[in-house]
mmCIF file of C-alpha atoms in Angstrom:
data_model
loop_
_atom_site.group_PDB
_atom_site.id
_atom_site.type_symbol
_atom_site.label_atom_id
_atom_site.label_comp_id
_atom_site.label_asym_id
_atom_site.label_seq_id
_atom_site.Cartn_x
_atom_site.Cartn_y
_atom_site.Cartn_z
ATOM 1 C CA MET A 185 36.802 -26.760 -63.595
ATOM 2 C CA ASN A 186 34.743 -29.019 -61.327
ATOM 3 C CA THR A 187 37.026 -30.369 -58.590
ATOM 4 C CA LEU A 188 34.264 -32.021 -56.573
ATOM 5 C CA PRO A 189 34.196 -35.786 -56.066
ATOM 6 C CA ARG A 190 32.090 -37.654 -58.610
ATOM 7 C CA GLY A 191 28.409 -37.689 -57.660
ATOM 8 C CA VAL A 192 28.699 -34.740 -55.255
ATOM 9 C CA THR A 193 26.850 -31.612 -56.423
ATOM 10 C CA TYR A 194 27.816 -28.059 -55.554
ATOM 11 C CA ALA A 195 24.786 -27.750 -53.250
ATOM 12 C CA ARG A 196 25.493 -31.054 -51.505
ATOM 13 C CA ALA A 197 29.176 -30.198 -51.003
ATOM 14 C CA ARG A 198 28.230 -26.913 -49.347
ATOM 15 C CA LEU A 199 25.688 -28.742 -47.201
ATOM 16 C CA TYR A 200 28.394 -31.119 -45.956
ATOM 17 C CA LEU A 201 30.642 -28.150 -45.217
ATOM 18 C CA GLY A 202 27.852 -26.416 -43.290
ATOM 19 C CA ILE A 203 27.127 -29.554 -41.284
ATOM 20 C CA SER A 204 30.825 -29.795 -40.401
ATOM 21 C CA GLY A 205 31.101 -26.137 -39.401
ATOM 22 C CA VAL A 206 27.871 -26.013 -37.425
ATOM 23 C CA GLY A 207 28.655 -29.364 -35.818
ATOM 24 C CA SER A 208 32.099 -28.175 -34.742
ATOM 25 C CA ALA A 209 30.686 -24.987 -33.226
ATOM 26 C CA VAL A 210 27.964 -26.925 -31.393
ATOM 27 C CA LEU A 211 30.400 -29.521 -30.025
ATOM 28 C CA LEU A 212 32.756 -26.792 -28.825
ATOM 29 C CA ALA A 213 29.906 -24.907 -27.154
ATOM 30 C CA ALA A 214 28.665 -28.107 -25.492
ATOM 31 C CA ALA A 215 32.166 -28.874 -24.208
ATOM 32 C CA LEU A 216 32.545 -25.360 -22.799
ATOM 33 C CA LEU A 217 29.312 -25.758 -20.874
ATOM 34 C CA TYR A 218 29.706 -29.378 -19.789
ATOM 35 C CA PHE A 219 33.226 -28.934 -18.429
ATOM 36 C CA ARG A 220 32.465 -25.427 -17.127
ATOM 37 C CA ILE A 221 35.559 -24.116 -18.862
ATOM 38 C CA PRO A 222 34.573 -20.406 -18.802
ATOM 39 C CA SER A 223 34.015 -20.467 -15.032
ATOM 40 C CA GLN A 224 37.352 -22.165 -14.466
ATOM 41 C CA GLY A 225 39.452 -20.057 -16.791
ATOM 42 C CA LEU A 226 37.753 -16.673 -16.446
ATOM 43 C CA SER A 227 36.593 -14.534 -13.577
ATOM 44 C CA LEU A 228 32.985 -14.746 -12.413
ATOM 45 C CA SER A 229 33.383 -11.874 -9.983
ATOM 46 C CA THR A 230 31.898 -8.445 -10.568
ATOM 47 C CA ALA A 231 34.852 -7.052 -8.638
ATOM 48 C CA HIS A 232 36.857 -7.632 -11.813
ATOM 49 C CA PRO A 233 36.967 -4.270 -13.686
ATOM 50 C CA VAL A 234 34.893 -4.070 -16.851
ATOM 51 C CA PRO A 235 37.838 -3.082 -19.124
ATOM 52 C CA ALA A 236 39.911 -6.044 -17.917
ATOM 53 C CA ALA A 237 36.963 -8.423 -18.342
ATOM 54 C CA LEU A 238 36.254 -7.146 -21.843
ATOM 55 C CA PHE A 239 39.923 -7.502 -22.775
ATOM 56 C CA ARG A 240 39.791 -11.214 -21.973
ATOM 57 C CA VAL A 241 36.495 -11.611 -23.790
ATOM 58 C CA GLY A 242 37.952 -9.842 -26.825
ATOM 59 C CA LEU A 243 40.915 -12.211 -26.956
ATOM 60 C CA ILE A 244 38.600 -15.232 -26.902
ATOM 61 C CA PHE A 245 36.388 -13.760 -29.627
ATOM 62 C CA ALA A 246 39.465 -13.083 -31.790
ATOM 63 C CA PHE A 247 40.623 -16.664 -31.289
ATOM 64 C CA ALA A 248 37.170 -17.929 -32.284
ATOM 65 C CA GLN A 249 37.365 -16.019 -35.571
ATOM 66 C CA VAL A 250 40.773 -17.477 -36.393
ATOM 67 C CA ALA A 251 39.732 -20.986 -35.313
ATOM 68 C CA PHE A 252 36.919 -20.903 -37.865
ATOM 69 C CA LEU A 253 39.231 -19.817 -40.682
ATOM 70 C CA MET A 254 39.473 -23.290 -42.228
ATOM 71 C CA PHE A 255 35.705 -23.531 -42.779
ATOM 72 C CA ASP A 256 35.550 -19.947 -44.066
ATOM 73 C CA LEU A 257 38.447 -20.560 -46.440
ATOM 74 C CA ILE A 258 36.805 -23.623 -47.962
ATOM 75 C CA GLY A 259 33.344 -22.034 -48.094
ATOM 76 C CA GLY A 260 34.430 -18.635 -49.363
ATOM 77 C CA ALA A 261 37.536 -19.140 -51.460
ATOM 78 C CA TRP A 262 37.274 -22.679 -52.822
ATOM 79 C CA LEU A 263 33.724 -24.035 -52.725
ATOM 80 C CA VAL A 264 32.175 -21.197 -54.728
ATOM 81 C CA ARG A 265 31.285 -20.847 -58.395
ATOM 82 C CA ARG A 266 33.251 -17.665 -58.981
ATOM 83 C CA ARG A 267 36.618 -17.763 -57.274
ATOM 84 C CA GLU A 268 38.410 -14.535 -56.427
ATOM 85 C CA TRP A 269 42.100 -13.924 -55.978
ATOM 86 C CA ALA A 270 43.159 -15.227 -52.574
ATOM 87 C CA SER A 271 44.221 -11.735 -51.519
ATOM 88 C CA THR A 272 40.807 -10.308 -52.478
ATOM 89 C CA TRP A 273 38.943 -12.951 -50.504
ATOM 90 C CA LEU A 274 41.249 -12.534 -47.510
ATOM 91 C CA ALA A 275 40.680 -8.772 -47.470
ATOM 92 C CA ARG A 276 36.908 -9.302 -47.532
ATOM 93 C CA TRP A 277 37.139 -11.938 -44.804
ATOM 94 C CA LEU A 278 39.297 -9.763 -42.546
ATOM 95 C CA ARG A 279 36.834 -6.903 -42.922
ATOM 96 C CA GLY A 280 33.884 -9.180 -42.157
ATOM 97 C CA VAL A 281 35.379 -10.789 -39.059
ATOM 98 C CA ALA A 282 36.550 -7.393 -37.814
ATOM 99 C CA VAL A 283 32.990 -6.060 -38.040
ATOM 100 C CA GLN A 284 31.589 -9.159 -36.320
ATOM 101 C CA TRP A 285 34.210 -8.916 -33.578
ATOM 102 C CA ALA A 286 33.298 -5.256 -33.045
ATOM 103 C CA VAL A 287 29.562 -6.079 -32.839
ATOM 104 C CA TRP A 288 30.263 -8.878 -30.355
ATOM 105 C CA MET A 289 32.399 -6.570 -28.225
ATOM 106 C CA LEU A 290 29.830 -3.771 -28.218
ATOM 107 C CA SER A 291 27.090 -6.235 -27.300
ATOM 108 C CA SER A 292 29.260 -7.785 -24.572
ATOM 109 C CA ALA A 293 30.022 -4.362 -23.106
ATOM 110 C CA ALA A 294 26.341 -3.390 -23.109
ATOM 111 C CA LEU A 295 25.283 -6.687 -21.523
ATOM 112 C CA MET A 296 28.045 -6.526 -18.924
ATOM 113 C CA LEU A 297 27.230 -2.976 -17.878
ATOM 114 C CA ALA A 298 23.486 -3.660 -17.825
ATOM 115 C CA ALA A 299 23.873 -6.835 -15.754
ATOM 116 C CA ARG A 300 26.075 -5.049 -13.217
ATOM 117 C CA ALA A 301 23.600 -2.197 -12.952
ATOM 118 C CA GLY A 302 20.267 -4.034 -13.058
ATOM 119 C CA GLY A 303 20.836 -7.767 -12.954
ATOM 120 C CA SER A 304 19.523 -10.386 -15.367
ATOM 121 C CA ALA A 305 16.332 -8.477 -16.216
ATOM 122 C CA ALA A 306 18.385 -5.517 -17.419
ATOM 123 C CA ALA A 307 20.591 -7.850 -19.459
ATOM 124 C CA VAL A 308 17.541 -9.358 -21.190
ATOM 125 C CA ALA A 309 16.224 -5.874 -21.951
ATOM 126 C CA VAL A 310 19.560 -4.825 -23.450
ATOM 127 C CA PHE A 311 19.679 -7.992 -25.547
ATOM 128 C CA VAL A 312 16.263 -7.115 -26.996
ATOM 129 C CA VAL A 313 17.474 -3.583 -27.808
ATOM 130 C CA VAL A 314 20.605 -4.935 -29.503
ATOM 131 C CA GLN A 315 18.445 -7.187 -31.689
ATOM 132 C CA LEU A 316 16.167 -4.287 -32.597
ATOM 133 C CA LEU A 317 19.201 -2.260 -33.677
ATOM 134 C CA LEU A 318 20.565 -5.139 -35.756
ATOM 135 C CA ALA A 319 17.189 -5.648 -37.439
ATOM 136 C CA ALA A 320 16.775 -1.935 -38.128
ATOM 137 C CA GLY A 321 20.225 -1.675 -39.690
ATOM 138 C CA ARG A 322 20.420 -4.984 -41.548
ATOM 139 C CA GLY A 323 20.832 -3.388 -44.964
ATOM 140 C CA ARG A 324 23.470 -0.920 -43.803
ATOM 141 C CA MET A 325 25.313 -3.655 -41.896
ATOM 142 C CA SER A 326 25.414 -5.903 -44.958
ATOM 143 C CA ARG A 327 27.179 -3.095 -46.816
ATOM 144 C CA VAL A 328 29.585 -2.442 -43.942
ATOM 145 C CA ILE A 329 30.469 -6.112 -43.458
ATOM 146 C CA ALA A 330 31.192 -6.825 -47.122
ATOM 147 C CA ASN A 331 31.866 -3.328 -48.481
ATOM 148 C CA LEU A 332 28.943 -3.493 -50.918
ATOM 149 C CA PRO A 333 28.490 -0.242 -52.865
ATOM 150 C CA VAL A 334 25.102 1.334 -53.539
ATOM 151 C CA VAL A 335 24.670 2.025 -57.260
ATOM 152 C CA PRO A 336 22.130 4.111 -59.201
ATOM 153 C CA THR A 337 18.891 2.246 -59.764
ATOM 154 C CA PRO A 338 18.857 0.860 -63.330
ATOM 155 C CA GLU A 339 15.892 1.937 -65.408
ATOM 156 C CA ARG A 340 14.693 -1.659 -65.809
ATOM 157 C CA ILE A 341 14.610 -2.218 -62.041
ATOM 158 C CA ALA A 342 12.908 1.148 -61.433
ATOM 159 C CA ARG A 343 10.265 0.392 -64.045
ATOM 160 C CA ALA A 344 9.673 -3.120 -62.706
ATOM 161 C CA ALA A 345 9.446 -1.811 -59.138
ATOM 162 C CA THR A 346 6.757 0.663 -60.163
ATOM 163 C CA GLN A 347 4.822 -2.070 -61.959
ATOM 164 C CA ALA A 348 5.129 -4.248 -58.833
ATOM 165 C CA GLY A 349 3.544 -1.522 -56.695
ATOM 166 C CA LEU A 350 6.744 -0.456 -54.929
ATOM 167 C CA ASP A 351 7.798 3.084 -54.119
ATOM 168 C CA VAL A 352 11.034 3.417 -56.093
ATOM 169 C CA SER A 353 12.446 5.800 -53.477
ATOM 170 C CA ARG A 354 12.488 2.875 -51.023
ATOM 171 C CA VAL A 355 14.496 0.680 -53.400
ATOM 172 C CA GLN A 356 18.264 0.554 -52.873
ATOM 173 C CA VAL A 357 20.303 -1.240 -55.518
ATOM 174 C CA VAL A 358 23.540 -2.811 -54.299
ATOM 175 C CA GLU A 359 26.415 -4.281 -56.279
ATOM 176 C CA SER A 360 27.586 -7.598 -54.818
ATOM 177 C CA PRO A 361 30.336 -9.890 -56.135
ATOM 178 C CA ASP A 362 28.452 -12.867 -54.703
ATOM 179 C CA GLU A 363 25.756 -14.084 -57.093
ATOM 180 C CA SER A 364 23.831 -15.672 -54.193
ATOM 181 C CA PHE A 365 23.147 -12.251 -52.660
ATOM 182 C CA VAL A 366 19.399 -11.623 -52.947
ATOM 183 C CA GLY A 367 19.022 -8.579 -50.686
ATOM 184 C CA GLY A 368 15.680 -8.145 -48.976
ATOM 185 C CA TRP A 369 13.851 -5.766 -46.684
ATOM 186 C CA SER A 370 15.844 -3.829 -44.114
ATOM 187 C CA GLY A 371 14.266 -2.302 -41.032
ATOM 188 C CA LEU A 372 11.746 -3.389 -38.469
ATOM 189 C CA THR A 373 8.855 -2.421 -40.715
ATOM 190 C CA ALA A 374 10.265 -3.105 -44.193
ATOM 191 C CA ARG A 375 11.656 0.389 -44.569
ATOM 192 C CA THR A 376 14.211 -0.106 -47.370
ATOM 193 C CA LEU A 377 14.245 -2.789 -50.050
ATOM 194 C CA VAL A 378 17.779 -3.859 -50.929
ATOM 195 C CA VAL A 379 17.911 -5.233 -54.492
ATOM 196 C CA PRO A 380 21.009 -6.823 -56.090
ATOM 197 C CA ALA A 381 22.175 -5.052 -59.236
ATOM 198 C CA ARG A 382 22.391 -8.515 -60.818
ATOM 199 C CA TRP A 383 18.588 -8.648 -60.869
ATOM 200 C CA ALA A 384 18.677 -6.321 -63.874
ATOM 201 C CA GLN A 385 19.661 -9.458 -65.836
ATOM 202 C CA LEU A 386 16.268 -11.062 -65.144
ATOM 203 C CA PRO A 387 13.643 -10.972 -67.897
ATOM 204 C CA ASP A 388 11.217 -8.072 -67.445
ATOM 205 C CA ALA A 389 8.251 -10.213 -66.395
ATOM 206 C CA ALA A 390 10.332 -12.297 -63.975
ATOM 207 C CA LEU A 391 11.895 -9.183 -62.455
ATOM 208 C CA THR A 392 8.473 -7.642 -61.895
ATOM 209 C CA ALA A 393 7.212 -10.890 -60.348
ATOM 210 C CA MET A 394 10.126 -11.108 -57.906
ATOM 211 C CA LEU A 395 9.684 -7.486 -56.883
ATOM 212 C CA ARG A 396 5.960 -8.088 -56.504
ATOM 213 C CA ARG A 397 6.813 -10.862 -54.026
ATOM 214 C CA ARG A 398 8.895 -8.357 -52.046
ATOM 215 C CA HIS A 399 5.995 -5.909 -52.072
ATOM 216 C CA ILE A 400 3.663 -8.576 -50.659
ATOM 217 C CA ILE A 401 6.211 -9.528 -47.998
ATOM 218 C CA SER A 402 6.033 -5.933 -46.795
ATOM 219 C CA THR A 403 2.311 -5.162 -47.104
ATOM 220 C CA SER A 404 1.151 -8.501 -45.662
ATOM 221 C CA GLY A 405 3.157 -8.006 -42.480
ATOM 222 C CA ALA A 406 5.184 -11.171 -43.147
ATOM 223 C CA HIS A 407 8.468 -9.268 -42.819
ATOM 224 C CA LEU A 408 7.426 -7.662 -39.540
ATOM 225 C CA ARG A 409 6.343 -11.017 -38.120
ATOM 226 C CA GLY A 410 9.590 -12.614 -39.254
ATOM 227 C CA VAL A 411 11.675 -9.988 -37.463
ATOM 228 C CA PHE A 412 9.728 -9.957 -34.217
ATOM 229 C CA GLY A 413 9.271 -13.708 -34.259
ATOM 230 C CA ALA A 414 13.049 -14.060 -34.475
ATOM 231 C CA ILE A 415 13.549 -11.548 -31.675
ATOM 232 C CA GLY A 416 11.080 -13.478 -29.535
ATOM 233 C CA TRP A 417 12.786 -16.804 -30.280
ATOM 234 C CA ASN A 418 16.253 -15.487 -29.449
ATOM 235 C CA THR A 419 15.053 -13.702 -26.314
ATOM 236 C CA ILE A 420 13.399 -16.854 -24.977
ATOM 237 C CA GLY A 421 16.682 -18.687 -25.530
ATOM 238 C CA PHE A 422 18.628 -15.932 -23.767
ATOM 239 C CA ALA A 423 16.333 -16.071 -20.729
ATOM 240 C CA VAL A 424 16.504 -19.881 -20.642
ATOM 241 C CA ALA A 425 20.304 -19.720 -20.866
ATOM 242 C CA LEU A 426 20.447 -17.344 -17.911
ATOM 243 C CA LEU A 427 18.279 -19.691 -15.845
ATOM 244 C CA LEU A 428 19.993 -22.951 -16.741
ATOM 245 C CA THR A 429 23.598 -21.779 -16.553
ATOM 246 C CA ASP A 430 23.053 -19.687 -13.407
ATOM 247 C CA VAL A 431 25.566 -17.103 -14.594
ATOM 248 C CA SER A 432 25.352 -13.443 -15.449
ATOM 249 C CA PRO A 433 26.867 -11.537 -18.377
ATOM 250 C CA ALA A 434 28.231 -9.145 -15.749
ATOM 251 C CA THR A 435 31.558 -11.025 -15.932
ATOM 252 C CA ALA A 436 33.898 -12.373 -18.582
ATOM 253 C CA GLY A 437 33.093 -15.958 -17.643
ATOM 254 C CA GLY A 438 29.386 -15.193 -17.784
ATOM 255 C CA VAL A 439 29.584 -13.655 -21.276
ATOM 256 C CA ILE A 440 31.435 -16.656 -22.726
ATOM 257 C CA THR A 441 29.104 -19.108 -20.978
ATOM 258 C CA LEU A 442 26.051 -17.362 -22.399
ATOM 259 C CA ALA A 443 27.614 -17.213 -25.869
ATOM 260 C CA ALA A 444 28.112 -20.991 -25.712
ATOM 261 C CA ALA A 445 24.560 -21.557 -24.469
ATOM 262 C CA MET A 446 23.124 -19.315 -27.187
ATOM 263 C CA THR A 447 25.101 -21.251 -29.793
ATOM 264 C CA LEU A 448 23.200 -24.361 -28.702
ATOM 265 C CA TRP A 449 19.909 -22.441 -28.789
ATOM 266 C CA ALA A 450 20.711 -21.145 -32.280
ATOM 267 C CA PHE A 451 21.319 -24.762 -33.312
ATOM 268 C CA VAL A 452 17.852 -25.694 -32.059
ATOM 269 C CA GLY A 453 16.511 -22.841 -34.187
ATOM 270 C CA VAL A 454 18.423 -24.117 -37.225
ATOM 271 C CA LEU A 455 16.550 -27.408 -36.809
ATOM 272 C CA LEU A 456 13.068 -26.098 -35.976
ATOM 273 C CA LEU A 457 12.579 -22.714 -37.643
ATOM 274 C CA PRO A 458 13.000 -23.777 -41.301
ATOM 275 C CA THR A 459 9.547 -25.435 -41.238
ATOM 276 C CA PRO A 460 7.513 -22.255 -40.561
ATOM 277 C CA SER A 461 9.888 -20.343 -42.836
ATOM 278 C CA ARG A 462 9.082 -22.636 -45.768
ATOM 279 C CA ALA A 463 5.349 -22.262 -45.120
ATOM 280 C CA ALA A 464 5.717 -18.482 -45.442
ATOM 281 C CA VAL A 465 7.593 -18.850 -48.750
ATOM 282 C CA TYR A 466 4.826 -21.006 -50.233
ATOM 283 C CA ALA A 467 2.137 -18.559 -49.070
ATOM 284 C CA ILE A 468 3.949 -15.531 -50.499
ATOM 285 C CA ASP A 469 4.480 -17.372 -53.790
ATOM 286 C CA ALA A 470 0.738 -18.031 -54.026
ATOM 287 C CA ALA A 471 -0.159 -14.423 -53.233
ATOM 288 C CA ALA A 472 2.329 -13.111 -55.800
ATOM 289 C CA THR A 473 1.082 -15.521 -58.457
ATOM 290 C CA ALA A 474 -2.422 -14.104 -58.014
ATOM 291 C CA SER A 475 -1.202 -10.660 -59.111
ATOM 292 C CA THR A 476 1.335 -11.765 -61.749
ATOM 293 C CA ASP A 477 1.297 -15.129 -63.547
ATOM 294 C CA ILE A 478 2.763 -18.611 -63.159
ATOM 295 C CA THR A 479 5.143 -18.250 -66.101
ATOM 296 C CA SER A 480 6.798 -15.114 -64.698
ATOM 297 C CA MET A 481 7.003 -16.561 -61.195
ATOM 298 C CA THR A 482 8.529 -19.769 -62.526
ATOM 299 C CA ALA A 483 11.190 -17.904 -64.482
ATOM 300 C CA GLY A 484 12.130 -15.791 -61.469
ATOM 301 C CA ILE A 485 12.253 -18.722 -59.044
ATOM 302 C CA GLU A 486 14.380 -20.779 -61.426
ATOM 303 C CA GLN A 487 16.950 -18.061 -62.082
ATOM 304 C CA LEU A 488 17.337 -17.066 -58.423
ATOM 305 C CA ASP A 489 17.891 -20.693 -57.475
ATOM 306 C CA LYS A 490 20.476 -21.105 -60.236
ATOM 307 C CA TRP A 491 22.362 -18.163 -58.757
ATOM 308 C CA GLN A 492 22.257 -19.871 -55.360
ATOM 309 C CA ASP A 493 22.313 -23.643 -54.718
ATOM 310 C CA ASP A 494 21.072 -24.627 -58.197
ATOM 311 C CA GLU A 495 19.404 -27.673 -56.661
ATOM 312 C CA PRO A 496 16.053 -28.326 -58.369
ATOM 313 C CA VAL A 497 15.115 -31.329 -56.229
ATOM 314 C CA ARG A 498 15.933 -32.199 -52.635
ATOM 315 C CA ARG A 499 15.150 -35.191 -50.483
ATOM 316 C CA ALA A 500 12.334 -34.408 -48.063
ATOM 317 C CA GLY A 501 14.441 -35.125 -44.991
ATOM 318 C CA VAL A 502 17.279 -32.876 -46.134
ATOM 319 C CA GLU A 503 14.916 -30.007 -46.897
ATOM 320 C CA THR A 504 13.013 -30.365 -43.625
ATOM 321 C CA VAL A 505 16.120 -30.012 -41.491
ATOM 322 C CA PHE A 506 18.485 -27.804 -43.454
ATOM 323 C CA HIS A 507 16.556 -25.526 -45.819
ATOM 324 C CA PRO A 508 14.220 -22.678 -44.790
ATOM 325 C CA VAL A 509 13.645 -21.935 -48.490
ATOM 326 C CA PRO A 510 12.005 -24.818 -50.416
ATOM 327 C CA GLY A 511 13.640 -26.295 -53.494
ATOM 328 C CA ARG A 512 12.643 -24.671 -56.755
ATOM 329 C CA ARG A 513 10.783 -27.654 -58.192
ATOM 330 C CA GLY A 514 8.669 -27.929 -55.053
ATOM 331 C CA ARG A 515 7.885 -24.213 -55.189
ATOM 332 C CA ILE A 516 6.997 -24.291 -58.878
ATOM 333 C CA THR A 517 4.791 -27.356 -58.422
ATOM 334 C CA ARG A 518 2.800 -25.537 -55.735
ATOM 335 C CA LEU A 519 2.332 -22.283 -57.667
ATOM 336 C CA VAL A 520 -1.405 -21.702 -57.364
ATOM 337 C CA ALA A 521 -2.861 -18.204 -57.456
ATOM 338 C CA ASN A 522 -4.315 -17.283 -54.052
ATOM 339 C CA ALA A 523 -4.398 -13.603 -53.147
ATOM 340 C CA GLY A 524 -5.276 -14.372 -49.528
ATOM 341 C CA ALA A 525 -2.641 -17.066 -48.983
ATOM 342 C CA VAL A 526 -0.525 -15.068 -46.518
ATOM 343 C CA LYS A 527 -2.035 -15.536 -43.075
ATOM 344 C CA PRO A 528 -1.303 -13.807 -39.742
ATOM 345 C CA TRP A 529 0.936 -16.697 -38.688
ATOM 346 C CA HIS A 530 3.221 -16.557 -41.729
ATOM 347 C CA ALA A 531 6.594 -15.065 -40.738
ATOM 348 C CA HIS A 532 8.961 -14.490 -43.637
ATOM 349 C CA HIS A 533 12.588 -15.543 -43.157
ATOM 350 C CA LEU A 534 12.023 -16.418 -39.501
ATOM 351 C CA ALA A 535 15.030 -18.752 -39.487
ATOM 352 C CA ARG A 536 17.245 -16.297 -41.387
ATOM 353 C CA HIS A 537 16.374 -13.356 -39.126
ATOM 354 C CA ALA A 538 17.015 -15.441 -36.004
ATOM 355 C CA LEU A 539 20.523 -16.258 -37.205
ATOM 356 C CA TRP A 540 21.399 -12.661 -38.090
ATOM 357 C CA LEU A 541 20.018 -11.280 -34.827
ATOM 358 C CA SER A 542 21.969 -13.877 -32.847
ATOM 359 C CA TRP A 543 25.040 -11.696 -33.459
ATOM 360 C CA GLY A 544 23.813 -9.872 -30.364
ATOM 361 C CA ALA A 545 24.404 -13.045 -28.354
ATOM 362 C CA CYS A 546 27.949 -13.471 -29.724
ATOM 363 C CA THR A 547 27.308 -16.844 -31.344
ATOM 364 C CA PRO A 548 29.258 -17.818 -34.500
ATOM 365 C CA LEU A 549 26.498 -20.084 -35.825
ATOM 366 C CA SER A 550 24.978 -17.278 -37.897
ATOM 367 C CA ARG A 551 27.862 -17.465 -40.379
ATOM 368 C CA ALA A 552 28.607 -21.184 -40.127
ATOM 369 C CA VAL A 553 25.584 -22.502 -42.019
ATOM 370 C CA HIS A 554 26.093 -23.953 -45.487
ATOM 371 C CA CYS A 555 24.574 -21.045 -47.402
ATOM 372 C CA ASN A 556 26.935 -18.339 -46.143
ATOM 373 C CA VAL A 557 30.039 -19.866 -44.574
ATOM 374 C CA GLY A 558 33.049 -17.885 -45.776
ATOM 375 C CA ARG A 559 30.918 -15.477 -47.836
ATOM 376 C CA THR A 560 30.805 -12.135 -46.057
ATOM 377 C CA ALA A 561 28.239 -10.615 -48.449
ATOM 378 C CA LEU A 562 25.738 -13.145 -47.083
ATOM 379 C CA TRP A 563 26.376 -12.785 -43.344
ATOM 380 C CA ALA A 564 23.731 -10.135 -42.667
ATOM 381 C CA MET A 565 21.382 -10.774 -45.584
ATOM 382 C CA LEU A 566 21.457 -14.542 -45.985
ATOM 383 C CA PRO A 567 20.437 -16.199 -49.267
ATOM 384 C CA GLY A 568 16.699 -16.631 -49.678
ATOM 385 C CA ASP A 569 13.703 -16.423 -51.930
#
């Protein structure tokens, strides 16, 4: 039963929810920085023992998870197409926030120890390493966060993967209860391709076309550029935050201050990075069309969008700001075969990778956006093309 107000689509309702969640996180982060709350309520002295400092940081991180419960509840248990039992959703949510809390704590401990031993330069270096680890283990982390089981590769997917030019041994089929889960490449160099088991429902030609797109994302270097572009973006923000806040993650107050500053930087990325991300999607579509056909590409694009936002047309302003993946009608309209469309500047999922890797900076924005708020299966591998 549709319980949305008249005239409000599913996609638009989730967009409003994402704007509210992201806006709340940004306003809170801005208030923490403007009123210097971390420096007033937490120690900025390195004489404070690391265990005691981490204990205080852990309490704040736990409070942040609970404070965001309302947005997660609406986005994960109510504003979805397939509602689960409340107890099932709550169990998934508790597992997801527990994993995120653990990642934040491990990152905080590493940054704190590095900053005490080698200053800000060491902290930046550790932040880069943390992002590399998150990128390398994205597929595994998606399974850990949401408890997604790996299943035997269906014959149809194996056959389509071979036709698409993929090595079937690199394909990992995952069962996800969330129909918006699209998987993707895991690893710094597109090591493992995570494919949703639901894709076996696609027509043969459409399935082959979508897997061909994934093959091109790997061989063209678009995945690699997306990962390292995101690492570069986040690292620049981390260095700028250290300079502007004049704090160090060597202390509890410094960790929380930097988390707030990186939340603001992630928000800037949410606004700016969708534009180059959309350009990469269009280029990959064109390259895939050159080795498949427009009919198969159209069928695949339409079905994947129906499993996600199901929003054929968007206003230009809305898409420019909020959507790193173009609307399906815009993509289909621009389907022109061009084998050389993917250029050295095209970085696939730049915006998506930047959000996932920002877990290393302890910012909640990565799971507050409209496409994945409250949906743990989409926290590491966000919805996409």
